[in-house]
Amino acid sequence: MQGSHTGRVEGITTAASLLLDSGSDEHVCRQEFVKSIKPYFDGYQEKLLDIQQNELITLGKKQVPMTFGPSDDVAGTVDFVVGEVHDDILSLGKLLRMGYTFDLSNRDGMYMRKGDQCVPLYLQRNSLRVQITPHATYEAAKASRVAPV
């Protein structure tokens, strides 16, 4: 996997966005999400169900280093289940259990927070989303972060 001088994944020239889903038990991505990171199998395969409780085909997992927010505000690595879905999803419940809080008051914008780190959220139609930029490594994601003002 070759990255550019900024550490971004080769072939990724613009930021992407992820859907924040309160009904998803797992972070889930499409196989096409960050094509340079190949799915892997770790011996345990999560069972994914759609809203009608139909089982979805899973194709392994992907561990994706990324920065969150339009200014690469927060660096992290997300463990996704790769599945036959139509959008890339972050599980709101998993994020809450990891200590993230959400300010959706919309007075001064909507934010996802953990400690002193803050990432803006936005609505696309009626769905809550967060902007992300995939990186080649977690270290590259950390290095691209904007220093707090």
mmCIF file of N, CA and C in Angstrom:
data_model
loop_
_atom_site.group_PDB
_atom_site.id
_atom_site.type_symbol
_atom_site.label_atom_id
_atom_site.label_comp_id
_atom_site.label_asym_id
_atom_site.label_seq_id
_atom_site.Cartn_x
_atom_site.Cartn_y
_atom_site.Cartn_z
ATOM 1 N N MET A 1 0.842 -1.161 0.000
ATOM 2 C CA MET A 1 0.000 0.000 0.000
ATOM 3 C C MET A 1 0.894 1.232 0.000
ATOM 4 N N GLN A 2 0.835 2.008 -1.058
ATOM 5 C CA GLN A 2 1.675 3.190 -1.136
ATOM 6 C C GLN A 2 0.837 4.412 -0.848
ATOM 7 N N GLY A 3 1.361 5.304 -0.045
ATOM 8 C CA GLY A 3 0.679 6.552 0.223
ATOM 9 C C GLY A 3 1.433 7.701 -0.406
ATOM 10 N N SER A 4 0.755 8.826 -0.518
ATOM 11 C CA SER A 4 1.412 10.019 -1.023
ATOM 12 C C SER A 4 2.264 10.608 0.088
ATOM 13 N N HIS A 5 2.879 11.741 -0.180
ATOM 14 C CA HIS A 5 3.733 12.362 0.825
ATOM 15 C C HIS A 5 2.945 12.804 2.050
ATOM 16 N N THR A 6 1.632 12.936 1.942
ATOM 17 C CA THR A 6 0.824 13.322 3.097
ATOM 18 C C THR A 6 0.373 12.116 3.901
ATOM 19 N N GLY A 7 0.642 10.910 3.408
ATOM 20 C CA GLY A 7 0.225 9.711 4.109
ATOM 21 C C GLY A 7 -1.163 9.250 3.731
ATOM 22 N N ARG A 8 -1.820 9.939 2.825
ATOM 23 C CA ARG A 8 -3.153 9.519 2.399
ATOM 24 C C ARG A 8 -3.037 8.291 1.518
ATOM 25 N N VAL A 9 -4.067 7.506 1.492
ATOM 26 C CA VAL A 9 -4.069 6.277 0.712
ATOM 27 C C VAL A 9 -4.035 6.631 -0.770
ATOM 28 N N GLU A 10 -3.192 5.942 -1.510
ATOM 29 C CA GLU A 10 -3.089 6.189 -2.940
ATOM 30 C C GLU A 10 -4.459 6.013 -3.579
ATOM 31 N N GLY A 11 -4.820 6.943 -4.436
ATOM 32 C CA GLY A 11 -6.114 6.879 -5.100
ATOM 33 C C GLY A 11 -7.207 7.636 -4.359
ATOM 34 N N ILE A 12 -6.956 8.042 -3.130
ATOM 35 C CA ILE A 12 -7.938 8.826 -2.382
ATOM 36 C C ILE A 12 -7.533 10.287 -2.531
ATOM 37 N N THR A 13 -8.296 11.038 -3.284
ATOM 38 C CA THR A 13 -7.942 12.434 -3.520
ATOM 39 C C THR A 13 -8.885 13.386 -2.801
ATOM 40 N N THR A 14 -10.039 12.901 -2.411
ATOM 41 C CA THR A 14 -10.988 13.756 -1.706
ATOM 42 C C THR A 14 -11.501 13.021 -0.482
ATOM 43 N N ALA A 15 -12.068 13.790 0.402
ATOM 44 C CA ALA A 15 -12.643 13.205 1.610
ATOM 45 C C ALA A 15 -13.906 12.431 1.242
ATOM 46 N N ALA A 16 -14.277 11.540 2.120
ATOM 47 C CA ALA A 16 -15.508 10.768 1.971
ATOM 48 C C ALA A 16 -16.385 11.077 3.177
ATOM 49 N N SER A 17 -17.533 10.468 3.240
ATOM 50 C CA SER A 17 -18.368 10.642 4.424
ATOM 51 C C SER A 17 -18.933 9.298 4.846
ATOM 52 N N LEU A 18 -19.223 9.205 6.140
ATOM 53 C CA LEU A 18 -19.804 7.996 6.711
ATOM 54 C C LEU A 18 -21.146 8.347 7.333
ATOM 55 N N LEU A 19 -22.092 7.441 7.191
ATOM 56 C CA LEU A 19 -23.410 7.576 7.809
ATOM 57 C C LEU A 19 -23.312 7.177 9.270
ATOM 58 N N LEU A 20 -23.855 7.979 10.176
ATOM 59 C CA LEU A 20 -23.958 7.614 11.588
ATOM 60 C C LEU A 20 -25.320 6.965 11.774
ATOM 61 N N ASP A 21 -25.347 5.689 12.172
ATOM 62 C CA ASP A 21 -26.580 4.914 12.214
ATOM 63 C C ASP A 21 -26.839 4.377 13.608
ATOM 64 N N SER A 22 -27.950 4.784 14.201
ATOM 65 C CA SER A 22 -28.302 4.319 15.547
ATOM 66 C C SER A 22 -28.833 2.891 15.529
ATOM 67 N N GLY A 23 -29.179 2.360 14.370
ATOM 68 C CA GLY A 23 -29.711 1.009 14.285
ATOM 69 C C GLY A 23 -28.680 -0.045 13.937
ATOM 70 N N SER A 24 -27.450 0.376 13.701
ATOM 71 C CA SER A 24 -26.404 -0.573 13.313
ATOM 72 C C SER A 24 -25.611 -1.015 14.540
ATOM 73 N N ASP A 25 -25.464 -2.330 14.695
ATOM 74 C CA ASP A 25 -24.665 -2.865 15.801
ATOM 75 C C ASP A 25 -23.174 -2.871 15.494
ATOM 76 N N GLU A 26 -22.813 -2.747 14.230
ATOM 77 C CA GLU A 26 -21.412 -2.800 13.803
ATOM 78 C C GLU A 26 -21.101 -1.616 12.894
ATOM 79 N N HIS A 27 -19.821 -1.230 12.851
ATOM 80 C CA HIS A 27 -19.355 -0.340 11.801
ATOM 81 C C HIS A 27 -19.286 -1.216 10.557
ATOM 82 N N VAL A 28 -19.915 -0.787 9.466
ATOM 83 C CA VAL A 28 -20.006 -1.617 8.264
ATOM 84 C C VAL A 28 -19.592 -0.790 7.055
ATOM 85 N N CYS A 29 -18.824 -1.404 6.164
ATOM 86 C CA CYS A 29 -18.451 -0.711 4.928
ATOM 87 C C CYS A 29 -18.665 -1.627 3.732
ATOM 88 N N ARG A 30 -18.750 -0.978 2.588
ATOM 89 C CA ARG A 30 -18.821 -1.700 1.313
ATOM 90 C C ARG A 30 -17.428 -2.219 0.968
ATOM 91 N N GLN A 31 -17.358 -3.237 0.173
ATOM 92 C CA GLN A 31 -16.063 -3.785 -0.231
ATOM 93 C C GLN A 31 -15.251 -2.732 -0.989
ATOM 94 N N GLU A 32 -15.919 -1.815 -1.701
ATOM 95 C CA GLU A 32 -15.245 -0.792 -2.492
ATOM 96 C C GLU A 32 -14.641 0.318 -1.629
ATOM 97 N N PHE A 33 -15.032 0.414 -0.360
ATOM 98 C CA PHE A 33 -14.541 1.480 0.510
ATOM 99 C C PHE A 33 -13.046 1.271 0.753
ATOM 100 N N VAL A 34 -12.250 2.261 0.416
ATOM 101 C CA VAL A 34 -10.788 2.226 0.515
ATOM 102 C C VAL A 34 -10.273 0.911 -0.109
ATOM 103 N N LYS A 35 -10.360 0.859 -1.427
ATOM 104 C CA LYS A 35 -10.012 -0.363 -2.173
ATOM 105 C C LYS A 35 -8.607 -0.880 -1.890
ATOM 106 N N SER A 36 -7.681 0.017 -1.541
ATOM 107 C CA SER A 36 -6.303 -0.423 -1.315
ATOM 108 C C SER A 36 -6.147 -1.218 -0.020
ATOM 109 N N ILE A 37 -7.139 -1.154 0.864
ATOM 110 C CA ILE A 37 -7.112 -1.969 2.087
ATOM 111 C C ILE A 37 -7.992 -3.194 1.835
ATOM 112 N N LYS A 38 -7.363 -4.337 1.823
ATOM 113 C CA LYS A 38 -8.059 -5.586 1.507
ATOM 114 C C LYS A 38 -8.732 -6.154 2.754
ATOM 115 N N PRO A 39 -9.909 -6.769 2.591
ATOM 116 C CA PRO A 39 -10.564 -7.422 3.735
ATOM 117 C C PRO A 39 -9.719 -8.570 4.279
ATOM 118 N N TYR A 40 -9.843 -8.826 5.577
ATOM 119 C CA TYR A 40 -9.163 -9.946 6.213
ATOM 120 C C TYR A 40 -10.181 -10.724 7.038
ATOM 121 N N PHE A 41 -9.831 -11.938 7.395
ATOM 122 C CA PHE A 41 -10.687 -12.788 8.230
ATOM 123 C C PHE A 41 -9.919 -13.108 9.502
ATOM 124 N N ASP A 42 -10.579 -12.979 10.647
ATOM 125 C CA ASP A 42 -9.896 -13.232 11.922
ATOM 126 C C ASP A 42 -10.466 -14.434 12.663
ATOM 127 N N GLY A 43 -11.250 -15.249 11.977
ATOM 128 C CA GLY A 43 -11.802 -16.447 12.603
ATOM 129 C C GLY A 43 -13.181 -16.238 13.189
ATOM 130 N N TYR A 44 -13.597 -14.995 13.393
ATOM 131 C CA TYR A 44 -14.936 -14.724 13.914
ATOM 132 C C TYR A 44 -15.655 -13.844 12.903
ATOM 133 N N GLN A 45 -16.803 -14.279 12.460
ATOM 134 C CA GLN A 45 -17.556 -13.532 11.468
ATOM 135 C C GLN A 45 -18.861 -13.021 12.072
ATOM 136 N N GLU A 46 -18.990 -11.700 12.168
ATOM 137 C CA GLU A 46 -20.222 -11.115 12.678
ATOM 138 C C GLU A 46 -21.384 -11.440 11.747
ATOM 139 N N LYS A 47 -22.556 -11.592 12.321
ATOM 140 C CA LYS A 47 -23.762 -11.810 11.535
ATOM 141 C C LYS A 47 -24.445 -10.459 11.390
ATOM 142 N N LEU A 48 -24.608 -10.011 10.156
ATOM 143 C CA LEU A 48 -25.263 -8.740 9.885
ATOM 144 C C LEU A 48 -26.691 -8.986 9.427
ATOM 145 N N LEU A 49 -27.608 -8.179 9.947
ATOM 146 C CA LEU A 49 -29.015 -8.261 9.563
ATOM 147 C C LEU A 49 -29.470 -6.898 9.069
ATOM 148 N N ASP A 50 -30.311 -6.884 8.026
ATOM 149 C CA ASP A 50 -30.872 -5.617 7.581
ATOM 150 C C ASP A 50 -32.085 -5.265 8.444
ATOM 151 N N ILE A 51 -32.743 -4.190 8.134
ATOM 152 C CA ILE A 51 -33.848 -3.694 8.951
ATOM 153 C C ILE A 51 -35.019 -4.689 8.998
ATOM 154 N N GLN A 52 -35.155 -5.523 7.970
ATOM 155 C CA GLN A 52 -36.205 -6.547 7.946
ATOM 156 C C GLN A 52 -35.746 -7.859 8.578
ATOM 157 N N GLN A 53 -34.551 -7.853 9.201
ATOM 158 C CA GLN A 53 -33.958 -9.019 9.854
ATOM 159 C C GLN A 53 -33.494 -10.095 8.865
ATOM 160 N N ASN A 54 -33.261 -9.703 7.603
ATOM 161 C CA ASN A 54 -32.670 -10.612 6.622
ATOM 162 C C ASN A 54 -31.156 -10.577 6.779
ATOM 163 N N GLU A 55 -30.522 -11.735 6.704
ATOM 164 C CA GLU A 55 -29.067 -11.803 6.864
ATOM 165 C C GLU A 55 -28.366 -11.210 5.645
ATOM 166 N N LEU A 56 -27.347 -10.407 5.905
ATOM 167 C CA LEU A 56 -26.522 -9.828 4.850
ATOM 168 C C LEU A 56 -25.238 -10.627 4.712
ATOM 169 N N ILE A 57 -24.747 -10.741 3.511
ATOM 170 C CA ILE A 57 -23.493 -11.436 3.267
ATOM 171 C C ILE A 57 -22.348 -10.575 3.793
ATOM 172 N N THR A 58 -21.440 -11.184 4.546
ATOM 173 C CA THR A 58 -20.256 -10.485 5.028
ATOM 174 C C THR A 58 -19.029 -11.020 4.303
ATOM 175 N N LEU A 59 -18.065 -10.124 4.098
ATOM 176 C CA LEU A 59 -16.892 -10.437 3.290
ATOM 177 C C LEU A 59 -15.595 -10.203 4.049
ATOM 178 N N GLY A 60 -15.644 -10.317 5.367
ATOM 179 C CA GLY A 60 -14.451 -10.107 6.177
ATOM 180 C C GLY A 60 -14.513 -8.796 6.929
ATOM 181 N N LYS A 61 -13.327 -8.285 7.264
ATOM 182 C CA LYS A 61 -13.205 -7.030 8.016
ATOM 183 C C LYS A 61 -12.153 -6.164 7.356
ATOM 184 N N LYS A 62 -12.229 -4.858 7.632
ATOM 185 C CA LYS A 62 -11.209 -3.911 7.200
ATOM 186 C C LYS A 62 -10.882 -3.017 8.379
ATOM 187 N N GLN A 63 -9.614 -2.775 8.588
ATOM 188 C CA GLN A 63 -9.166 -1.841 9.611
ATOM 189 C C GLN A 63 -8.642 -0.612 8.857
ATOM 190 N N VAL A 64 -9.353 0.515 9.003
ATOM 191 C CA VAL A 64 -9.078 1.693 8.188
ATOM 192 C C VAL A 64 -8.604 2.866 9.050
ATOM 193 N N PRO A 65 -7.339 3.271 8.907
ATOM 194 C CA PRO A 65 -6.869 4.491 9.578
ATOM 195 C C PRO A 65 -7.485 5.699 8.872
ATOM 196 N N MET A 66 -7.932 6.694 9.639
ATOM 197 C CA MET A 66 -8.564 7.851 9.024
ATOM 198 C C MET A 66 -8.513 9.048 9.943
ATOM 199 N N THR A 67 -8.765 10.190 9.349
ATOM 200 C CA THR A 67 -8.992 11.392 10.136
ATOM 201 C C THR A 67 -10.450 11.783 9.941
ATOM 202 N N PHE A 68 -11.003 12.394 10.975
ATOM 203 C CA PHE A 68 -12.394 12.802 10.976
ATOM 204 C C PHE A 68 -12.482 14.309 10.886
ATOM 205 N N GLY A 69 -13.480 14.808 10.185
ATOM 206 C CA GLY A 69 -13.727 16.237 10.097
ATOM 207 C C GLY A 69 -13.087 16.862 8.876
ATOM 208 N N PRO A 70 -13.592 18.030 8.476
ATOM 209 C CA PRO A 70 -13.089 18.693 7.273
ATOM 210 C C PRO A 70 -11.658 19.198 7.417
ATOM 211 N N SER A 71 -11.187 19.339 8.641
ATOM 212 C CA SER A 71 -9.813 19.806 8.877
ATOM 213 C C SER A 71 -8.938 18.709 9.460
ATOM 214 N N ASP A 72 -9.322 17.431 9.245
ATOM 215 C CA ASP A 72 -8.570 16.304 9.804
ATOM 216 C C ASP A 72 -8.395 16.479 11.307
ATOM 217 N N ASP A 73 -9.513 16.826 11.994
ATOM 218 C CA ASP A 73 -9.487 17.204 13.408
ATOM 219 C C ASP A 73 -9.061 16.084 14.346
ATOM 220 N N VAL A 74 -9.489 14.856 14.082
ATOM 221 C CA VAL A 74 -9.254 13.729 14.987
ATOM 222 C C VAL A 74 -8.764 12.544 14.166
ATOM 223 N N ALA A 75 -7.729 11.849 14.661
ATOM 224 C CA ALA A 75 -7.205 10.669 13.987
ATOM 225 C C ALA A 75 -7.677 9.419 14.719
ATOM 226 N N GLY A 76 -7.940 8.365 13.973
ATOM 227 C CA GLY A 76 -8.337 7.105 14.586
ATOM 228 C C GLY A 76 -8.293 5.981 13.579
ATOM 229 N N THR A 77 -8.512 4.782 14.063
ATOM 230 C CA THR A 77 -8.613 3.599 13.214
ATOM 231 C C THR A 77 -9.958 2.958 13.495
ATOM 232 N N VAL A 78 -10.689 2.657 12.443
ATOM 233 C CA VAL A 78 -12.023 2.069 12.583
ATOM 234 C C VAL A 78 -11.992 0.642 12.049
ATOM 235 N N ASP A 79 -12.518 -0.290 12.845
ATOM 236 C CA ASP A 79 -12.651 -1.692 12.440
ATOM 237 C C ASP A 79 -14.039 -1.895 11.848
ATOM 238 N N PHE A 80 -14.089 -2.097 10.544
ATOM 239 C CA PHE A 80 -15.349 -2.287 9.831
ATOM 240 C C PHE A 80 -15.584 -3.761 9.545
ATOM 241 N N VAL A 81 -16.846 -4.172 9.538
ATOM 242 C CA VAL A 81 -17.259 -5.427 8.935
ATOM 243 C C VAL A 81 -17.575 -5.077 7.490
ATOM 244 N N VAL A 82 -17.045 -5.842 6.551
ATOM 245 C CA VAL A 82 -17.314 -5.610 5.137
ATOM 246 C C VAL A 82 -18.571 -6.389 4.779
ATOM 247 N N GLY A 83 -19.550 -5.676 4.263
ATOM 248 C CA GLY A 83 -20.812 -6.329 3.944
ATOM 249 C C GLY A 83 -21.440 -5.773 2.694
ATOM 250 N N GLU A 84 -22.470 -6.448 2.250
ATOM 251 C CA GLU A 84 -23.208 -5.996 1.067
ATOM 252 C C GLU A 84 -24.211 -4.936 1.502
ATOM 253 N N VAL A 85 -23.690 -3.721 1.691
ATOM 254 C CA VAL A 85 -24.507 -2.574 2.083
ATOM 255 C C VAL A 85 -24.376 -1.504 1.009
ATOM 256 N N HIS A 86 -25.252 -0.501 1.060
ATOM 257 C CA HIS A 86 -25.247 0.549 0.049
ATOM 258 C C HIS A 86 -24.529 1.813 0.499
ATOM 259 N N ASP A 87 -24.141 1.862 1.783
ATOM 260 C CA ASP A 87 -23.453 3.031 2.318
ATOM 261 C C ASP A 87 -22.481 2.562 3.393
ATOM 262 N N ASP A 88 -21.475 3.364 3.652
ATOM 263 C CA ASP A 88 -20.496 3.053 4.698
ATOM 264 C C ASP A 88 -21.013 3.648 6.000
ATOM 265 N N ILE A 89 -21.011 2.834 7.073
ATOM 266 C CA ILE A 89 -21.759 3.151 8.288
ATOM 267 C C ILE A 89 -20.878 3.099 9.526
ATOM 268 N N LEU A 90 -21.037 4.107 10.384
ATOM 269 C CA LEU A 90 -20.501 4.056 11.737
ATOM 270 C C LEU A 90 -21.657 3.783 12.679
ATOM 271 N N SER A 91 -21.492 2.815 13.567
ATOM 272 C CA SER A 91 -22.506 2.473 14.550
ATOM 273 C C SER A 91 -22.525 3.526 15.655
ATOM 274 N N LEU A 92 -23.629 4.245 15.769
ATOM 275 C CA LEU A 92 -23.758 5.265 16.807
ATOM 276 C C LEU A 92 -23.649 4.639 18.190
ATOM 277 N N GLY A 93 -24.240 3.470 18.387
ATOM 278 C CA GLY A 93 -24.177 2.776 19.673
ATOM 279 C C GLY A 93 -22.751 2.415 20.060
ATOM 280 N N LYS A 94 -21.965 1.914 19.099
ATOM 281 C CA LYS A 94 -20.565 1.586 19.390
ATOM 282 C C LYS A 94 -19.787 2.837 19.775
ATOM 283 N N LEU A 95 -20.041 3.935 19.076
ATOM 284 C CA LEU A 95 -19.349 5.185 19.393
ATOM 285 C C LEU A 95 -19.717 5.673 20.793
ATOM 286 N N LEU A 96 -21.001 5.570 21.164
ATOM 287 C CA LEU A 96 -21.429 5.962 22.516
ATOM 288 C C LEU A 96 -20.736 5.108 23.570
ATOM 289 N N ARG A 97 -20.641 3.804 23.351
ATOM 290 C CA ARG A 97 -19.981 2.902 24.298
ATOM 291 C C ARG A 97 -18.473 3.171 24.397
ATOM 292 N N MET A 98 -17.910 3.773 23.350
ATOM 293 C CA MET A 98 -16.482 4.124 23.353
ATOM 294 C C MET A 98 -16.238 5.486 24.011
ATOM 295 N N GLY A 99 -17.304 6.132 24.473
ATOM 296 C CA GLY A 99 -17.140 7.392 25.189
ATOM 297 C C GLY A 99 -17.398 8.648 24.383
ATOM 298 N N TYR A 100 -17.851 8.497 23.158
ATOM 299 C CA TYR A 100 -18.179 9.679 22.361
ATOM 300 C C TYR A 100 -19.527 10.234 22.813
ATOM 301 N N THR A 101 -19.661 11.548 22.763
ATOM 302 C CA THR A 101 -20.942 12.204 23.013
ATOM 303 C C THR A 101 -21.309 12.985 21.761
ATOM 304 N N PHE A 102 -22.568 13.328 21.655
ATOM 305 C CA PHE A 102 -23.059 14.004 20.457
ATOM 306 C C PHE A 102 -23.872 15.224 20.857
ATOM 307 N N ASP A 103 -23.515 16.363 20.289
ATOM 308 C CA ASP A 103 -24.266 17.601 20.476
ATOM 309 C C ASP A 103 -24.994 17.861 19.173
ATOM 310 N N LEU A 104 -26.294 17.640 19.203
ATOM 311 C CA LEU A 104 -27.109 17.789 17.996
ATOM 312 C C LEU A 104 -28.053 18.973 18.104
ATOM 313 N N SER A 105 -27.753 19.904 19.010
ATOM 314 C CA SER A 105 -28.649 21.025 19.254
ATOM 315 C C SER A 105 -28.782 21.939 18.046
ATOM 316 N N ASN A 106 -27.794 21.940 17.171
ATOM 317 C CA ASN A 106 -27.802 22.699 15.931
ATOM 318 C C ASN A 106 -27.763 24.209 16.150
ATOM 319 N N ARG A 107 -27.531 24.662 17.394
ATOM 320 C CA ARG A 107 -27.396 26.110 17.638
ATOM 321 C C ARG A 107 -26.142 26.621 16.952
ATOM 322 N N ASP A 108 -25.030 25.992 17.261
ATOM 323 C CA ASP A 108 -23.745 26.395 16.681
ATOM 324 C C ASP A 108 -23.174 25.276 15.821
ATOM 325 N N GLY A 109 -24.010 24.419 15.302
ATOM 326 C CA GLY A 109 -23.573 23.260 14.544
ATOM 327 C C GLY A 109 -23.783 21.988 15.344
ATOM 328 N N MET A 110 -23.534 20.863 14.732
ATOM 329 C CA MET A 110 -23.675 19.555 15.378
ATOM 330 C C MET A 110 -22.284 18.936 15.457
ATOM 331 N N TYR A 111 -21.995 18.268 16.621
ATOM 332 C CA TYR A 111 -20.645 17.779 16.852
ATOM 333 C C TYR A 111 -20.632 16.405 17.507
ATOM 334 N N MET A 112 -19.566 15.657 17.209
ATOM 335 C CA MET A 112 -19.228 14.417 17.890
ATOM 336 C C MET A 112 -18.005 14.756 18.738
ATOM 337 N N ARG A 113 -18.040 14.413 20.045
ATOM 338 C CA ARG A 113 -16.962 14.799 20.950
ATOM 339 C C ARG A 113 -16.458 13.599 21.744
ATOM 340 N N LYS A 114 -15.164 13.665 22.063
ATOM 341 C CA LYS A 114 -14.569 12.742 23.024
ATOM 342 C C LYS A 114 -13.449 13.504 23.708
ATOM 343 N N GLY A 115 -13.615 13.743 24.998
ATOM 344 C CA GLY A 115 -12.645 14.563 25.715
ATOM 345 C C GLY A 115 -12.624 15.951 25.116
ATOM 346 N N ASP A 116 -11.437 16.440 24.797
ATOM 347 C CA ASP A 116 -11.326 17.776 24.214
ATOM 348 C C ASP A 116 -11.330 17.749 22.688
ATOM 349 N N GLN A 117 -11.548 16.567 22.098
ATOM 350 C CA GLN A 117 -11.595 16.454 20.646
ATOM 351 C C GLN A 117 -13.032 16.623 20.158
ATOM 352 N N CYS A 118 -13.180 17.329 19.057
ATOM 353 C CA CYS A 118 -14.504 17.677 18.558
ATOM 354 C C CYS A 118 -14.504 17.592 17.032
ATOM 355 N N VAL A 119 -15.507 16.934 16.480
ATOM 356 C CA VAL A 119 -15.619 16.762 15.037
ATOM 357 C C VAL A 119 -17.002 17.238 14.600
ATOM 358 N N PRO A 120 -17.079 18.113 13.601
ATOM 359 C CA PRO A 120 -18.389 18.555 13.125
ATOM 360 C C PRO A 120 -19.128 17.444 12.379
ATOM 361 N N LEU A 121 -20.446 17.436 12.523
ATOM 362 C CA LEU A 121 -21.332 16.518 11.821
ATOM 363 C C LEU A 121 -22.226 17.349 10.904
ATOM 364 N N TYR A 122 -22.856 16.705 9.943
ATOM 365 C CA TYR A 122 -23.766 17.441 9.073
ATOM 366 C C TYR A 122 -24.901 16.528 8.624
ATOM 367 N N LEU A 123 -25.984 17.149 8.154
ATOM 368 C CA LEU A 123 -27.115 16.404 7.616
ATOM 369 C C LEU A 123 -27.014 16.352 6.100
ATOM 370 N N GLN A 124 -27.227 15.160 5.558
ATOM 371 C CA GLN A 124 -27.397 14.992 4.119
ATOM 372 C C GLN A 124 -28.783 14.405 3.967
ATOM 373 N N ARG A 125 -29.671 15.159 3.371
ATOM 374 C CA ARG A 125 -31.099 14.867 3.420
ATOM 375 C C ARG A 125 -31.460 14.777 4.906
ATOM 376 N N ASN A 126 -31.948 13.677 5.407
ATOM 377 C CA ASN A 126 -32.272 13.562 6.833
ATOM 378 C C ASN A 126 -31.337 12.612 7.563
ATOM 379 N N SER A 127 -30.159 12.372 7.011
ATOM 380 C CA SER A 127 -29.210 11.441 7.609
ATOM 381 C C SER A 127 -28.007 12.184 8.154
ATOM 382 N N LEU A 128 -27.597 11.792 9.375
ATOM 383 C CA LEU A 128 -26.447 12.392 10.035
ATOM 384 C C LEU A 128 -25.163 11.748 9.513
ATOM 385 N N ARG A 129 -24.188 12.591 9.118
ATOM 386 C CA ARG A 129 -22.957 12.096 8.510
ATOM 387 C C ARG A 129 -21.756 12.799 9.107
ATOM 388 N N VAL A 130 -20.578 12.161 8.945
ATOM 389 C CA VAL A 130 -19.310 12.748 9.359
ATOM 390 C C VAL A 130 -18.339 12.622 8.192
ATOM 391 N N GLN A 131 -17.567 13.669 7.953
ATOM 392 C CA GLN A 131 -16.568 13.661 6.896
ATOM 393 C C GLN A 131 -15.308 12.971 7.403
ATOM 394 N N ILE A 132 -14.717 12.127 6.558
ATOM 395 C CA ILE A 132 -13.488 11.407 6.920
ATOM 396 C C ILE A 132 -12.511 11.443 5.751
ATOM 397 N N THR A 133 -11.244 11.214 6.054
ATOM 398 C CA THR A 133 -10.227 11.025 5.020
ATOM 399 C C THR A 133 -9.420 9.787 5.392
ATOM 400 N N PRO A 134 -9.477 8.739 4.569
ATOM 401 C CA PRO A 134 -8.667 7.542 4.837
ATOM 402 C C PRO A 134 -7.176 7.849 4.663
ATOM 403 N N HIS A 135 -6.342 7.139 5.440
ATOM 404 C CA HIS A 135 -4.887 7.295 5.366
ATOM 405 C C HIS A 135 -4.237 5.921 5.262
ATOM 406 N N ALA A 136 -2.980 5.916 4.857
ATOM 407 C CA ALA A 136 -2.253 4.664 4.683
ATOM 408 C C ALA A 136 -1.987 3.979 6.022
ATOM 409 N N THR A 137 -1.705 4.778 7.063
ATOM 410 C CA THR A 137 -1.407 4.227 8.386
ATOM 411 C C THR A 137 -1.998 5.153 9.445
ATOM 412 N N TYR A 138 -2.116 4.638 10.666
ATOM 413 C CA TYR A 138 -2.573 5.461 11.776
ATOM 414 C C TYR A 138 -1.579 6.592 12.038
ATOM 415 N N GLU A 139 -0.289 6.307 11.910
ATOM 416 C CA GLU A 139 0.737 7.318 12.126
ATOM 417 C C GLU A 139 0.585 8.456 11.130
ATOM 418 N N ALA A 140 0.283 8.131 9.868
ATOM 419 C CA ALA A 140 0.063 9.164 8.863
ATOM 420 C C ALA A 140 -1.182 9.968 9.166
ATOM 421 N N ALA A 141 -2.212 9.306 9.676
ATOM 422 C CA ALA A 141 -3.437 10.024 10.062
ATOM 423 C C ALA A 141 -3.141 11.001 11.196
ATOM 424 N N LYS A 142 -2.398 10.524 12.206
ATOM 425 C CA LYS A 142 -2.037 11.392 13.337
ATOM 426 C C LYS A 142 -1.201 12.581 12.874
ATOM 427 N N ALA A 143 -0.273 12.345 11.956
ATOM 428 C CA ALA A 143 0.615 13.407 11.493
ATOM 429 C C ALA A 143 -0.138 14.480 10.710
ATOM 430 N N SER A 144 -1.263 14.129 10.103
ATOM 431 C CA SER A 144 -1.993 15.100 9.295
ATOM 432 C C SER A 144 -2.954 15.951 10.115
ATOM 433 N N ARG A 145 -3.129 15.605 11.395
ATOM 434 C CA ARG A 145 -4.066 16.359 12.238
ATOM 435 C C ARG A 145 -3.676 17.811 12.339
ATOM 436 N N VAL A 146 -4.697 18.637 12.363
ATOM 437 C CA VAL A 146 -4.494 20.055 12.567
ATOM 438 C C VAL A 146 -4.337 20.292 14.062
ATOM 439 N N ALA A 147 -3.343 21.046 14.459
ATOM 440 C CA ALA A 147 -3.133 21.337 15.888
ATOM 441 C C ALA A 147 -4.286 22.177 16.414
ATOM 442 N N PRO A 148 -4.722 21.932 17.658
ATOM 443 C CA PRO A 148 -5.812 22.719 18.219
ATOM 444 C C PRO A 148 -5.424 24.191 18.290
ATOM 445 N N VAL A 149 -6.417 25.036 18.088
ATOM 446 C CA VAL A 149 -6.179 26.481 18.113
ATOM 447 C C VAL A 149 -6.359 27.012 19.503
#
